[in-house]
Short mmCIF file of C-alpha atoms in Angstrom, two decimals:
data_model
loop_
_atom_site.label_atom_id
_atom_site.label_comp_id
_atom_site.label_asym_id
_atom_site.label_seq_id
_atom_site.Cartn_x
_atom_site.Cartn_y
_atom_site.Cartn_z
CA MET Z 9 8.94 36.67 3.55
CA HIS Z 10 5.55 35.52 2.77
CA LYS Z 11 5.00 31.83 2.63
CA ASP Z 12 1.35 30.11 2.85
CA HIS Z 13 1.67 26.95 0.84
CA THR Z 14 -1.35 25.84 1.66
CA VAL Z 15 -3.90 24.80 0.70
CA THR Z 16 -7.67 22.88 1.46
CA VAL Z 17 -7.47 19.45 1.75
CA GLU Z 18 -10.38 18.87 -0.89
CA GLU Z 19 -7.92 20.65 -3.44
CA ALA Z 20 -4.89 18.00 -2.85
CA VAL Z 21 -7.35 15.28 -2.74
CA GLN Z 22 -8.13 16.65 -6.82
CA VAL Z 23 -4.30 16.99 -7.30
CA LEU Z 24 -3.95 13.69 -6.00
CA ALA Z 25 -6.30 12.42 -7.69
CA MET Z 26 -5.26 13.62 -11.25
CA VAL Z 27 -1.89 12.59 -10.43
CA GLY Z 28 -2.72 8.85 -10.04
CA ASP Z 29 -4.83 8.96 -12.56
CA LEU Z 30 -1.72 9.66 -15.11
CA SER Z 31 0.78 7.72 -13.67
CA MET Z 32 -1.35 4.99 -14.38
CA GLY Z 33 -2.37 5.55 -17.84
CA GLN Z 34 -5.68 7.68 -17.30
CA PRO Z 35 -7.68 10.31 -18.20
CA THR Z 36 -7.40 12.54 -16.10
CA ASP Z 37 -11.25 12.24 -14.96
CA GLN Z 38 -10.83 9.10 -14.44
CA SER Z 39 -11.10 8.72 -10.59
CA ILE Z 40 -13.49 11.56 -10.64
CA ARG Z 41 -16.56 9.54 -12.82
CA SER Z 42 -15.24 6.21 -10.74
CA ALA Z 43 -16.19 7.90 -7.06
CA ALA Z 44 -19.00 9.15 -9.02
CA LEU Z 45 -20.11 5.73 -9.43
CA ALA Z 46 -18.89 4.23 -6.01
CA GLU Z 47 -21.48 6.55 -4.65
CA ARG Z 48 -24.31 5.22 -6.54
CA LEU Z 49 -23.33 1.89 -6.09
CA ALA Z 50 -22.86 2.65 -1.87
CA LEU Z 51 -25.81 4.68 -1.78
CA GLN Z 52 -27.83 1.91 -3.11
CA ASP Z 53 -26.38 -0.90 -1.19
CA GLY Z 54 -28.16 1.02 1.98
CA ALA Z 55 -24.75 2.72 2.79
CA ALA Z 56 -25.49 5.90 4.65
CA ALA Z 57 -25.25 9.34 3.15
CA GLY Z 58 -22.56 10.46 4.94
CA ALA Z 59 -20.71 7.43 3.70
CA CYS Z 60 -20.49 9.03 0.43
CA ALA Z 61 -18.22 10.61 1.35
CA HIS Z 62 -16.11 7.95 2.44
CA VAL Z 63 -16.46 6.46 -0.60
CA ARG Z 64 -15.65 9.49 -2.25
CA LEU Z 65 -12.05 10.12 -0.54
CA VAL Z 66 -10.75 6.06 -0.94
CA THR Z 67 -11.67 6.52 -4.77
CA LEU Z 68 -9.92 9.43 -5.32
CA LEU Z 69 -6.77 8.28 -3.93
CA ARG Z 70 -6.91 5.00 -4.21
CA TRP Z 71 -3.68 5.31 -6.64
CA SER Z 72 -1.93 7.91 -4.21
CA GLY Z 73 0.43 5.59 -3.77
CA CYS Z 74 1.41 4.51 -7.15
CA THR Z 75 4.05 7.33 -7.82
CA ALA Z 76 6.27 5.58 -4.95
CA ASN Z 77 6.63 2.28 -6.41
CA ALA Z 78 6.95 3.12 -10.30
CA SER Z 79 10.92 1.60 -10.13
CA GLY Z 80 9.31 -1.58 -8.93
CA PHE Z 81 6.67 -1.73 -12.07
CA THR Z 82 9.46 -0.72 -14.44
CA ASP Z 83 11.52 -3.67 -13.63
CA LEU Z 84 8.12 -5.96 -13.63
CA LEU Z 85 6.49 -4.72 -16.84
CA GLY Z 86 9.28 -2.20 -18.76
CA ASP Z 87 7.26 1.13 -19.26
CA ASP Z 88 5.51 1.37 -15.45
CA VAL Z 89 2.47 4.08 -17.03
CA ALA Z 90 1.31 1.92 -20.24
CA GLY Z 91 1.71 -1.10 -17.93
CA ARG Z 92 -0.16 -0.34 -15.02
CA ASP Z 93 -2.64 1.13 -18.18
CA ALA Z 94 -2.68 -2.53 -19.62
CA MET Z 95 -3.09 -4.35 -15.74
CA LEU Z 96 -6.29 -2.23 -15.90
CA THR Z 97 -8.01 -2.89 -18.57
CA GLN Z 98 -6.79 -6.38 -18.34
CA THR Z 99 -4.46 -6.05 -21.66
CA LEU Z 100 -0.93 -7.46 -20.27
CA PRO Z 101 0.36 -9.25 -23.57
CA PRO Z 102 0.87 -12.52 -22.41
CA GLY Z 103 3.81 -14.39 -21.03
CA THR Z 104 4.09 -11.42 -18.53
CA LYS Z 105 5.72 -12.00 -15.09
CA MET Z 106 3.12 -10.79 -13.01
CA THR Z 107 2.83 -13.42 -9.88
CA PHE Z 108 1.81 -12.50 -5.81
CA THR Z 109 5.55 -12.67 -4.69
CA SER Z 110 5.90 -9.94 -7.79
CA VAL Z 111 2.87 -7.52 -7.25
CA ALA Z 112 2.64 -7.97 -3.00
CA PRO Z 113 6.00 -5.77 -2.39
CA LEU Z 114 4.89 -3.56 -4.53
CA ALA Z 115 1.29 -3.20 -3.00
CA ARG Z 116 2.33 -3.01 0.86
CA ILE Z 117 4.50 0.19 -1.02
CA HIS Z 118 1.57 1.42 -2.24
CA CYS Z 119 -0.63 0.58 0.54
CA GLU Z 120 1.63 2.52 2.98
CA VAL Z 121 2.40 5.27 1.22
CA SER Z 122 -1.21 6.16 0.81
CA GLY Z 123 -2.43 5.48 3.79
CA ALA Z 124 0.23 7.81 5.01
CA ILE Z 125 -0.83 10.80 3.06
CA ALA Z 126 -4.11 10.22 4.96
CA GLU Z 127 -3.00 10.63 8.05
CA ALA Z 128 -0.96 13.25 6.89
CA MET Z 129 -3.76 15.19 5.37
CA GLY Z 130 -6.13 14.03 8.71
CA LEU Z 131 -8.95 12.25 6.70
CA PRO Z 132 -10.80 9.96 8.68
CA VAL Z 133 -9.81 6.77 9.79
CA GLU Z 134 -12.57 4.97 7.74
CA VAL Z 135 -10.41 6.33 5.11
CA GLU Z 136 -7.04 5.84 6.54
CA ILE Z 137 -8.20 1.74 6.78
CA GLY Z 138 -10.31 2.15 3.16
CA LEU Z 139 -6.65 3.44 1.49
CA ARG Z 140 -4.47 0.67 2.63
CA ARG Z 141 -6.71 -2.29 2.10
CA VAL Z 142 -7.82 -1.00 -1.44
CA TRP Z 143 -6.14 -3.91 -3.13
CA GLU Z 144 -7.68 -6.74 -0.67
CA HIS Z 145 -9.98 -9.22 -2.36
CA TYR Z 146 -13.35 -10.93 -1.50
CA ASP Z 147 -11.96 -14.46 -0.80
CA GLY Z 148 -8.43 -13.21 0.72
CA GLY Z 149 -6.24 -13.76 -2.76
CA GLY Z 150 -5.75 -10.10 -2.75
CA ILE Z 151 -2.47 -8.20 -2.03
CA PRO Z 152 -0.52 -7.72 0.04
CA GLU Z 153 -2.19 -8.71 3.37
CA ARG Z 154 -4.56 -11.78 1.58
CA LEU Z 155 -7.55 -10.26 3.67
CA THR Z 156 -11.04 -12.02 3.63
CA ASP Z 157 -14.05 -10.55 3.32
CA ALA Z 158 -13.87 -9.90 7.44
CA ASP Z 159 -11.22 -7.98 7.20
CA ILE Z 160 -11.98 -5.64 4.35
CA PRO Z 161 -14.58 -2.58 4.49
CA ARG Z 162 -17.21 -2.47 2.35
CA LEU Z 163 -16.05 0.41 1.02
CA VAL Z 164 -13.36 -1.24 -0.96
CA TYR Z 165 -16.16 -3.40 -3.20
CA TYR Z 166 -17.79 -0.05 -4.24
CA VAL Z 167 -14.28 1.57 -5.46
CA ASN Z 168 -12.92 -1.17 -7.04
CA LEU Z 169 -16.18 -2.17 -8.46
CA ALA Z 170 -16.78 1.45 -10.37
CA SER Z 171 -13.31 1.85 -11.19
CA ASP Z 172 -13.12 -1.95 -12.87
CA LEU Z 173 -16.77 -0.74 -13.67
CA GLU Z 174 -15.71 3.37 -15.38
CA ILE Z 175 -12.27 1.00 -17.02
CA LEU Z 176 -12.83 -1.68 -18.56
CA THR Z 177 -16.26 -0.03 -20.42
CA ARG Z 178 -13.74 2.47 -22.04
CA ALA Z 179 -11.97 -0.55 -22.95
CA HIS Z 180 -14.04 -2.93 -23.96
CA GLY Z 181 -17.14 -1.86 -23.94
CA LEU Z 182 -20.36 -2.41 -21.57
CA ASP Z 183 -21.42 -5.79 -21.98
CA GLU Z 184 -17.97 -7.49 -22.30
CA ALA Z 185 -16.99 -4.64 -19.02
CA LEU Z 186 -20.21 -6.92 -17.54
CA ARG Z 187 -19.04 -9.92 -18.03
CA MET Z 188 -15.41 -9.71 -17.29
CA ILE Z 189 -17.27 -7.81 -13.68
CA ALA Z 190 -19.28 -10.99 -13.10
CA GLY Z 191 -16.61 -13.85 -13.24
CA ARG Z 192 -15.16 -12.59 -10.75
CA ALA Z 193 -17.90 -12.52 -8.16
CA ASP Z 194 -17.26 -13.88 -4.88
CA ARG Z 195 -13.45 -13.69 -5.32
CA LYS Z 196 -12.71 -9.97 -6.50
CA TYR Z 197 -16.00 -8.89 -4.98
CA PRO Z 198 -19.15 -10.51 -3.27
CA ALA Z 199 -22.08 -11.69 -5.81
CA ASP Z 200 -24.50 -9.35 -4.60
CA LEU Z 201 -22.45 -6.42 -5.07
CA VAL Z 202 -21.46 -7.46 -8.08
CA GLN Z 203 -25.24 -8.09 -8.81
CA LEU Z 204 -26.49 -4.64 -7.24
CA GLN Z 205 -24.16 -2.75 -9.75
CA ALA Z 206 -24.76 -4.66 -13.52
CA ALA Z 207 -28.46 -3.80 -12.40
CA HIS Z 208 -27.82 0.29 -12.90
CA ALA Z 209 -24.50 0.24 -14.85
CA ALA Z 210 -26.23 1.72 -17.82
CA GLN Z 211 -27.59 4.25 -15.79
CA TRP Z 212 -25.16 4.73 -13.79
CA LEU Z 213 -22.88 5.70 -16.39
CA GLU Z 214 -24.69 8.29 -18.37
CA ALA Z 215 -24.73 10.57 -14.69
CA VAL Z 216 -21.27 9.53 -13.89
CA GLU Z 217 -20.53 13.60 -14.59
CA ALA Z 218 -23.07 14.18 -11.60
CA PRO Z 219 -21.96 13.41 -8.32
CA PRO Z 220 -25.31 12.30 -6.55
CA CYS Z 221 -24.59 13.40 -3.10
CA PRO Z 222 -22.51 16.50 -1.63
CA THR Z 223 -19.03 15.30 0.00
CA GLU Z 224 -20.10 16.67 3.50
CA LEU Z 225 -17.17 16.69 5.75
CA PRO Z 226 -15.14 19.51 7.57
CA VAL Z 227 -11.61 18.27 7.02
CA LEU Z 228 -12.46 19.09 3.42
CA SER Z 229 -11.90 22.69 4.35
CA GLU Z 230 -8.38 22.29 6.42
CA ARG Z 231 -5.49 23.68 5.15
CA VAL Z 232 -2.81 21.37 4.43
CA SER Z 233 0.80 22.66 2.41
CA LEU Z 234 1.10 22.08 -1.09
CA THR Z 235 4.53 20.17 -0.21
CA ILE Z 236 2.73 16.62 0.74
CA VAL Z 237 1.91 17.10 -3.24
CA ALA Z 238 5.36 17.85 -4.15
CA ASP Z 239 6.80 15.07 -2.17
CA MET Z 240 4.13 12.25 -3.52
CA ILE Z 241 4.86 13.04 -7.32
CA GLU Z 242 8.80 13.16 -6.19
CA LEU Z 243 8.12 9.52 -4.47
CA LYS Z 244 8.54 8.29 -8.34
CA LEU Z 245 12.03 9.24 -8.89
CA PRO Z 246 14.33 8.39 -5.66
CA TRP Z 247 16.91 11.60 -6.81
CA LEU Z 248 14.26 13.91 -7.51
CA LEU Z 249 13.33 13.72 -3.75
CA GLY Z 250 13.35 17.82 -2.36
CA TYR Z 251 13.66 19.64 -5.63
CA SER Z 252 10.52 21.35 -5.66
CA ARG Z 253 10.43 21.86 -1.88
CA ARG Z 254 13.62 24.03 -3.36
CA VAL Z 255 12.48 25.74 -6.28
CA ALA Z 256 9.93 27.31 -4.04
CA ASP Z 257 12.04 28.37 -1.43
CA LEU Z 258 14.34 29.83 -4.33
CA ALA Z 259 11.96 31.26 -6.72
CA GLU Z 260 10.66 32.92 -3.38
CA ARG Z 261 13.53 34.64 -2.43
CA ALA Z 262 14.41 35.32 -5.62
CA ALA Z 263 10.96 37.29 -6.27
CA GLN Z 264 11.66 39.34 -3.40
CA LEU Z 265 15.21 40.18 -3.95
CA ALA Z 266 13.74 41.30 -7.43
CA GLY Z 267 10.79 43.74 -5.62
CA LEU Z 268 7.80 41.32 -7.04
CA SER Z 269 4.62 41.89 -4.61
CA PRO Z 270 4.05 38.97 -1.83
CA SER Z 271 1.57 37.74 -3.09
CA GLN Z 272 3.32 36.91 -6.90
CA GLN Z 273 6.10 35.74 -4.50
CA GLN Z 274 3.15 33.37 -3.09
CA CYS Z 275 2.34 31.82 -6.29
CA LEU Z 276 5.29 31.03 -7.39
CA GLY Z 277 6.43 29.41 -4.46
CA ARG Z 278 3.30 27.50 -5.06
CA ALA Z 279 3.03 26.87 -8.45
CA ALA Z 280 7.08 25.48 -7.91
CA LEU Z 281 4.97 23.07 -5.67
CA MET Z 282 2.78 21.75 -8.16
CA HIS Z 283 5.02 21.94 -11.53
CA GLY Z 284 5.79 18.21 -11.21
CA ILE Z 285 2.06 17.21 -11.59
CA GLY Z 286 2.20 16.61 -15.67
CA ARG Z 287 5.98 14.33 -14.92
CA ALA Z 288 3.42 11.41 -13.46
CA ALA Z 289 2.71 10.26 -17.57
CA VAL Z 290 6.10 9.95 -18.02
CA PRO Z 291 7.34 6.36 -18.15
CA ASN Z 292 10.44 5.75 -15.32
CA ALA Z 293 12.18 4.94 -17.95
CA VAL Z 294 12.28 8.04 -19.97
CA TRP Z 295 14.38 9.93 -16.67
CA GLN Z 296 16.18 6.99 -16.39
CA ARG Z 297 17.99 6.68 -19.60
CA SER Z 298 22.01 7.56 -19.12
CA GLY Z 299 22.75 8.26 -22.95
CA ARG Z 300 20.35 11.11 -25.57
CA LEU Z 301 16.48 11.19 -25.35
CA THR Z 302 15.22 9.46 -28.35
CA THR Z 303 12.47 11.94 -30.09
CA ALA Z 304 10.02 10.35 -29.01
CA ASP Z 305 10.54 10.28 -25.62
CA TRP Z 306 11.49 14.10 -26.44
CA GLU Z 307 7.49 13.93 -27.26
CA LYS Z 308 6.70 11.81 -23.50
CA VAL Z 309 8.78 14.87 -21.91
CA ARG Z 310 7.53 18.05 -23.65
CA LEU Z 311 3.88 16.83 -22.19
CA VAL Z 312 4.65 17.36 -18.90
CA PRO Z 313 3.69 21.24 -18.70
CA TYR Z 314 0.79 20.61 -21.06
CA TRP Z 315 -0.64 18.33 -18.09
CA THR Z 316 0.66 20.45 -15.03
CA ALA Z 317 -1.59 23.48 -17.38
CA ARG Z 318 -4.65 21.09 -17.42
CA ALA Z 319 -4.13 20.41 -13.24
CA GLY Z 320 -5.32 24.19 -13.77
CA VAL Z 321 -8.45 23.75 -15.98
CA GLN Z 322 -9.90 20.48 -13.55
CA ILE Z 323 -8.74 22.53 -10.81
CA PRO Z 324 -10.09 25.75 -11.41
CA SER Z 325 -9.04 27.35 -7.66
CA LEU Z 326 -5.45 26.44 -8.39
CA ARG Z 327 -4.96 27.56 -12.20
CA ALA Z 328 -3.55 30.94 -11.80
CA GLU Z 329 -0.33 29.00 -10.01
CA ALA Z 330 -1.08 25.61 -12.69
CA THR Z 331 -1.03 28.74 -15.43
CA LEU Z 332 2.81 29.41 -13.56
CA ALA Z 333 3.60 26.67 -12.82
CA SER Z 334 3.65 25.39 -16.30
CA HIS Z 335 5.90 28.13 -17.86
CA ILE Z 336 8.72 26.27 -15.80
CA TYR Z 337 10.57 25.26 -18.84
CA GLU Z 338 10.45 28.07 -21.48
CA ARG Z 339 12.90 30.46 -22.66
CA LEU Z 340 13.37 33.73 -23.69
CA ASP Z 341 14.67 32.15 -27.50
CA GLY Z 342 11.87 29.79 -27.71
CA SER Z 343 13.53 26.95 -27.24
CA GLY Z 344 11.60 25.27 -24.43
CA TYR Z 345 8.35 24.07 -24.18
CA HIS Z 346 5.26 23.39 -24.39
CA ARG Z 347 4.06 26.52 -25.91
CA ASP Z 348 7.62 27.33 -27.81
CA LEU Z 349 7.68 30.72 -26.30
CA GLU Z 350 10.35 33.72 -26.70
CA GLY Z 351 11.32 36.80 -24.11
CA ASP Z 352 8.70 39.48 -25.15
CA THR Z 353 5.69 36.41 -23.76
CA LEU Z 354 7.79 35.34 -20.42
CA THR Z 355 6.80 37.77 -17.50
CA MET Z 356 9.14 38.24 -15.14
CA ALA Z 357 7.97 35.64 -12.44
CA GLN Z 358 7.68 32.83 -14.66
CA ARG Z 359 11.85 33.56 -16.29
CA ILE Z 360 12.80 33.64 -12.37
CA LEU Z 361 10.49 30.02 -12.10
CA ALA Z 362 12.70 28.82 -14.88
CA ALA Z 363 16.36 30.00 -13.35
CA ALA Z 364 15.16 29.52 -10.31
CA SER Z 365 14.97 25.71 -12.20
CA ALA Z 366 17.03 25.32 -13.54
CA TYR Z 367 20.03 26.38 -10.57
CA ALA Z 368 17.87 24.28 -8.01
CA ALA Z 369 17.99 20.59 -10.13
CA LEU Z 370 22.44 21.63 -11.14
CA CYS Z 371 22.80 21.75 -7.83
CA MET Z 372 21.04 17.95 -7.30
CA PRO Z 373 22.56 15.15 -8.22
CA ARG Z 374 21.24 13.16 -11.60
CA PRO Z 375 22.16 9.27 -12.21
CA TRP Z 376 23.72 10.62 -15.39
CA ARG Z 377 26.42 13.21 -13.22
CA ALA Z 378 26.97 14.94 -10.84
CA ALA Z 379 25.92 17.61 -8.54
CA CYS Z 380 27.08 21.12 -9.21
CA ASP Z 381 28.38 23.19 -6.03
CA ALA Z 382 27.52 26.94 -6.52
CA GLU Z 383 29.68 27.93 -8.49
CA GLU Z 384 29.64 26.11 -11.59
CA ALA Z 385 25.55 25.95 -11.26
CA GLY Z 386 25.77 30.31 -11.23
CA ARG Z 387 28.32 29.72 -14.51
CA GLN Z 388 25.97 27.61 -17.09
CA LEU Z 389 23.17 29.37 -16.34
CA ALA Z 390 25.34 32.83 -16.81
CA ALA Z 391 26.12 30.50 -20.24
CA GLY Z 392 22.33 30.13 -20.35
CA VAL Z 393 21.96 34.49 -20.22
CA SER Z 394 24.38 34.41 -22.16
CA ALA Z 395 23.05 32.37 -24.95
CA GLY Z 396 19.26 33.90 -24.39
CA ARG Z 397 17.71 31.44 -23.19
CA PHE Z 398 18.02 32.82 -20.23
CA CYS Z 399 17.49 36.29 -18.55
CA GLY Z 400 19.94 38.11 -17.16
CA SER Z 401 17.68 39.78 -14.07
CA ALA Z 402 16.24 37.20 -13.22
CA VAL Z 403 19.36 34.82 -13.15
CA ASN Z 404 20.91 37.48 -10.74
CA ALA Z 405 18.37 37.23 -8.36
CA VAL Z 406 18.07 33.39 -8.67
CA VAL Z 407 22.35 32.75 -8.03
CA THR Z 408 21.85 36.26 -5.38
CA ALA Z 409 19.45 34.54 -3.43
CA ALA Z 410 21.28 30.91 -3.42
CA GLU Z 411 24.08 32.52 -1.81
CA GLY Z 412 22.49 34.29 0.94
CA LYS Z 413 22.34 37.79 0.47
CA GLY Z 414 20.41 40.92 1.08
CA LEU Z 415 17.20 38.83 2.07
CA GLN Z 416 14.86 39.53 4.76
CA VAL Z 417 14.90 36.02 6.54
CA GLU Z 418 12.22 34.44 8.41
CA GLU Z 419 13.09 33.59 11.88
CA PRO Z 420 13.03 29.84 12.00
CA ALA Z 421 9.94 28.22 13.79
CA ALA Z 422 9.65 26.71 17.02
CA GLN Z 423 12.78 23.64 16.75
CA ARG Z 424 9.85 20.41 15.50
CA ARG Z 425 10.49 18.08 18.48
CA ARG Z 426 12.69 15.39 16.96
CA LEU Z 427 11.27 11.18 16.66
CA LEU Z 428 14.54 10.14 15.16
CA SER Z 429 18.74 10.08 16.49
CA GLU Z 430 21.59 11.20 14.34
CA ARG Z 431 21.63 8.67 13.57
CA GLU Z 432 19.05 7.50 12.40
CA THR Z 433 18.09 10.97 10.83
CA SER Z 434 21.59 10.40 8.96
CA VAL Z 435 19.86 6.82 7.98
CA LEU Z 436 16.57 7.95 6.50
CA ARG Z 437 18.80 10.52 4.24
CA ARG Z 438 20.22 7.52 3.09
CA LEU Z 439 17.58 5.57 2.39
CA SER Z 440 15.35 8.15 0.92
CA LEU Z 441 18.28 7.95 -2.15
CA GLY Z 442 17.31 4.97 -2.65
CA GLU Z 443 20.72 3.06 -1.22
CA SER Z 444 20.91 -0.54 -0.27
CA ASN Z 445 21.75 -1.01 3.55
CA LYS Z 446 25.82 -2.08 2.55
CA GLU Z 447 25.75 1.10 0.49
CA VAL Z 448 24.25 3.19 3.64
CA ALA Z 449 27.03 1.41 5.61
CA ARG Z 450 29.42 2.08 3.49
CA GLU Z 451 28.51 5.98 3.10
CA LEU Z 452 28.36 6.38 6.77
CA GLN Z 453 30.69 4.17 8.09
CA ILE Z 454 28.79 1.74 9.96
CA SER Z 455 28.49 -1.57 9.80
CA PRO Z 456 25.06 -2.93 8.07
CA SER Z 457 23.99 -4.98 11.01
CA THR Z 458 23.84 -1.99 12.72
CA VAL Z 459 22.42 0.14 9.63
CA ARG Z 460 19.29 -2.73 9.86
CA THR Z 461 19.14 -2.15 13.52
CA HIS Z 462 19.07 1.78 12.37
CA VAL Z 463 16.19 1.08 9.92
CA GLU Z 464 13.92 -0.50 12.55
CA SER Z 465 13.98 1.99 14.91
CA ILE Z 466 12.84 4.36 11.84
CA PHE Z 467 9.78 2.17 10.89
CA ARG Z 468 9.02 1.92 14.86
CA LYS Z 469 9.05 5.10 15.37
CA LEU Z 470 7.22 6.08 12.13
CA GLY Z 471 4.84 3.27 12.08
CA CYS Z 472 5.84 2.24 8.55
CA SER Z 473 6.98 -1.56 6.89
CA THR Z 474 8.33 0.05 3.18
CA ARG Z 475 11.53 2.54 3.18
CA THR Z 476 9.09 4.83 0.86
CA ALA Z 477 6.70 5.16 3.11
CA ALA Z 478 9.64 6.25 5.61
CA THR Z 479 10.72 8.63 3.33
CA LEU Z 480 7.26 10.31 2.93
CA LYS Z 481 6.84 10.28 6.68
CA GLY Z 482 10.34 11.49 7.03
CA LEU Z 483 9.40 14.16 4.35
CA THR Z 484 6.39 15.95 5.70
CA LEU Z 485 7.67 15.62 9.41
CA GLY Z 486 10.54 17.61 8.30
CA LEU Z 487 12.69 14.76 9.77
CA ILE Z 488 14.98 15.01 5.68
#
């Protein structure tokens, strides 16, 4: 079976930037606009042209860890998306309980995951360090490490000043934005850079649509798997981890059985890995609701495939995959979303993707229900066919593919060197589901102290200090 899930590093960065913008409640071009401002500030400050590439990448990826701490911000702010938008625009309501103690652990998760993503994509060390320190402040009042100026790369100030200028100008107007930024001179960022940006802010904002210099880094043309995008998105909800990978595998196998061309099979797999882009825009409180969704909830959910489709507009080289991905929730009887299409307009690839995603979801546990076995999942999809929602041929191909019948399966790749022991892998798998040490101990029938020892060993071997970062590395390395 033909499988090429890779995109260029530059394309992956663009997708991750969009997911980050959606997660933070921002327009989908916010990071792109901020990157152009940050580059101009760097150039005006005398940074070498080559350093602009690092500035741009840190700006685009600075929110790549925000899905990983969405649950924490839900607990803190109630709505992780709108709450973080209010945090960025400095419009949080009075009495919001945000302290260093409550936010620092969330920042640590964010920075570790961002750094791990940069490392996985092979980006320059300057970018990785910048991402790991992007929330530190000039005066040592930042998070998570309270580093001071001597340990903070100057590009961090370019990134934060530019981002604050773009966001605060949209929220409050330019004059008020400059006043708010000036109030944090020699606290969040050095005063000389604050003054430098203020002198050119109006001019730069006028030209923000045009990057000031080309981003020339050989690594940007290298290839990286789209699984890194899927994994980053699914860190938002621990019970979702691995879902897009399963849908991609199942859809490709079903497409092969249905006689679709290798290029269609490839597009299906890539679309499956991208389909969750829009999920980042929906607050965790909606996804975690145990009862029936409200009308307002459903309006948010219905926009998920819309935002995924918008990725194809913003990143034209991925338009085919994004368009296909945005049809994942359409149904033959017109009951799907967001286009409310009916049977005659849906291609076989779109029908297979819809069936594969439904089957994979049924076979995975959710907070409100247990996982179905293969027989029950097949039965429920068959009922969907009878009700006119799913295509019978597509469902037959998906169910047959899930059973492993009639497939030409590639030989597995050479066995990956195992970084973790079998027991450590079992522990990491339980941690990835959001379980506590006590819950892991109960499931694996070992003591909590033994679990703690394994966790420490996992962190040491993977170079992490948070469970979320370890989960991401485990997925990236194929350990779980």
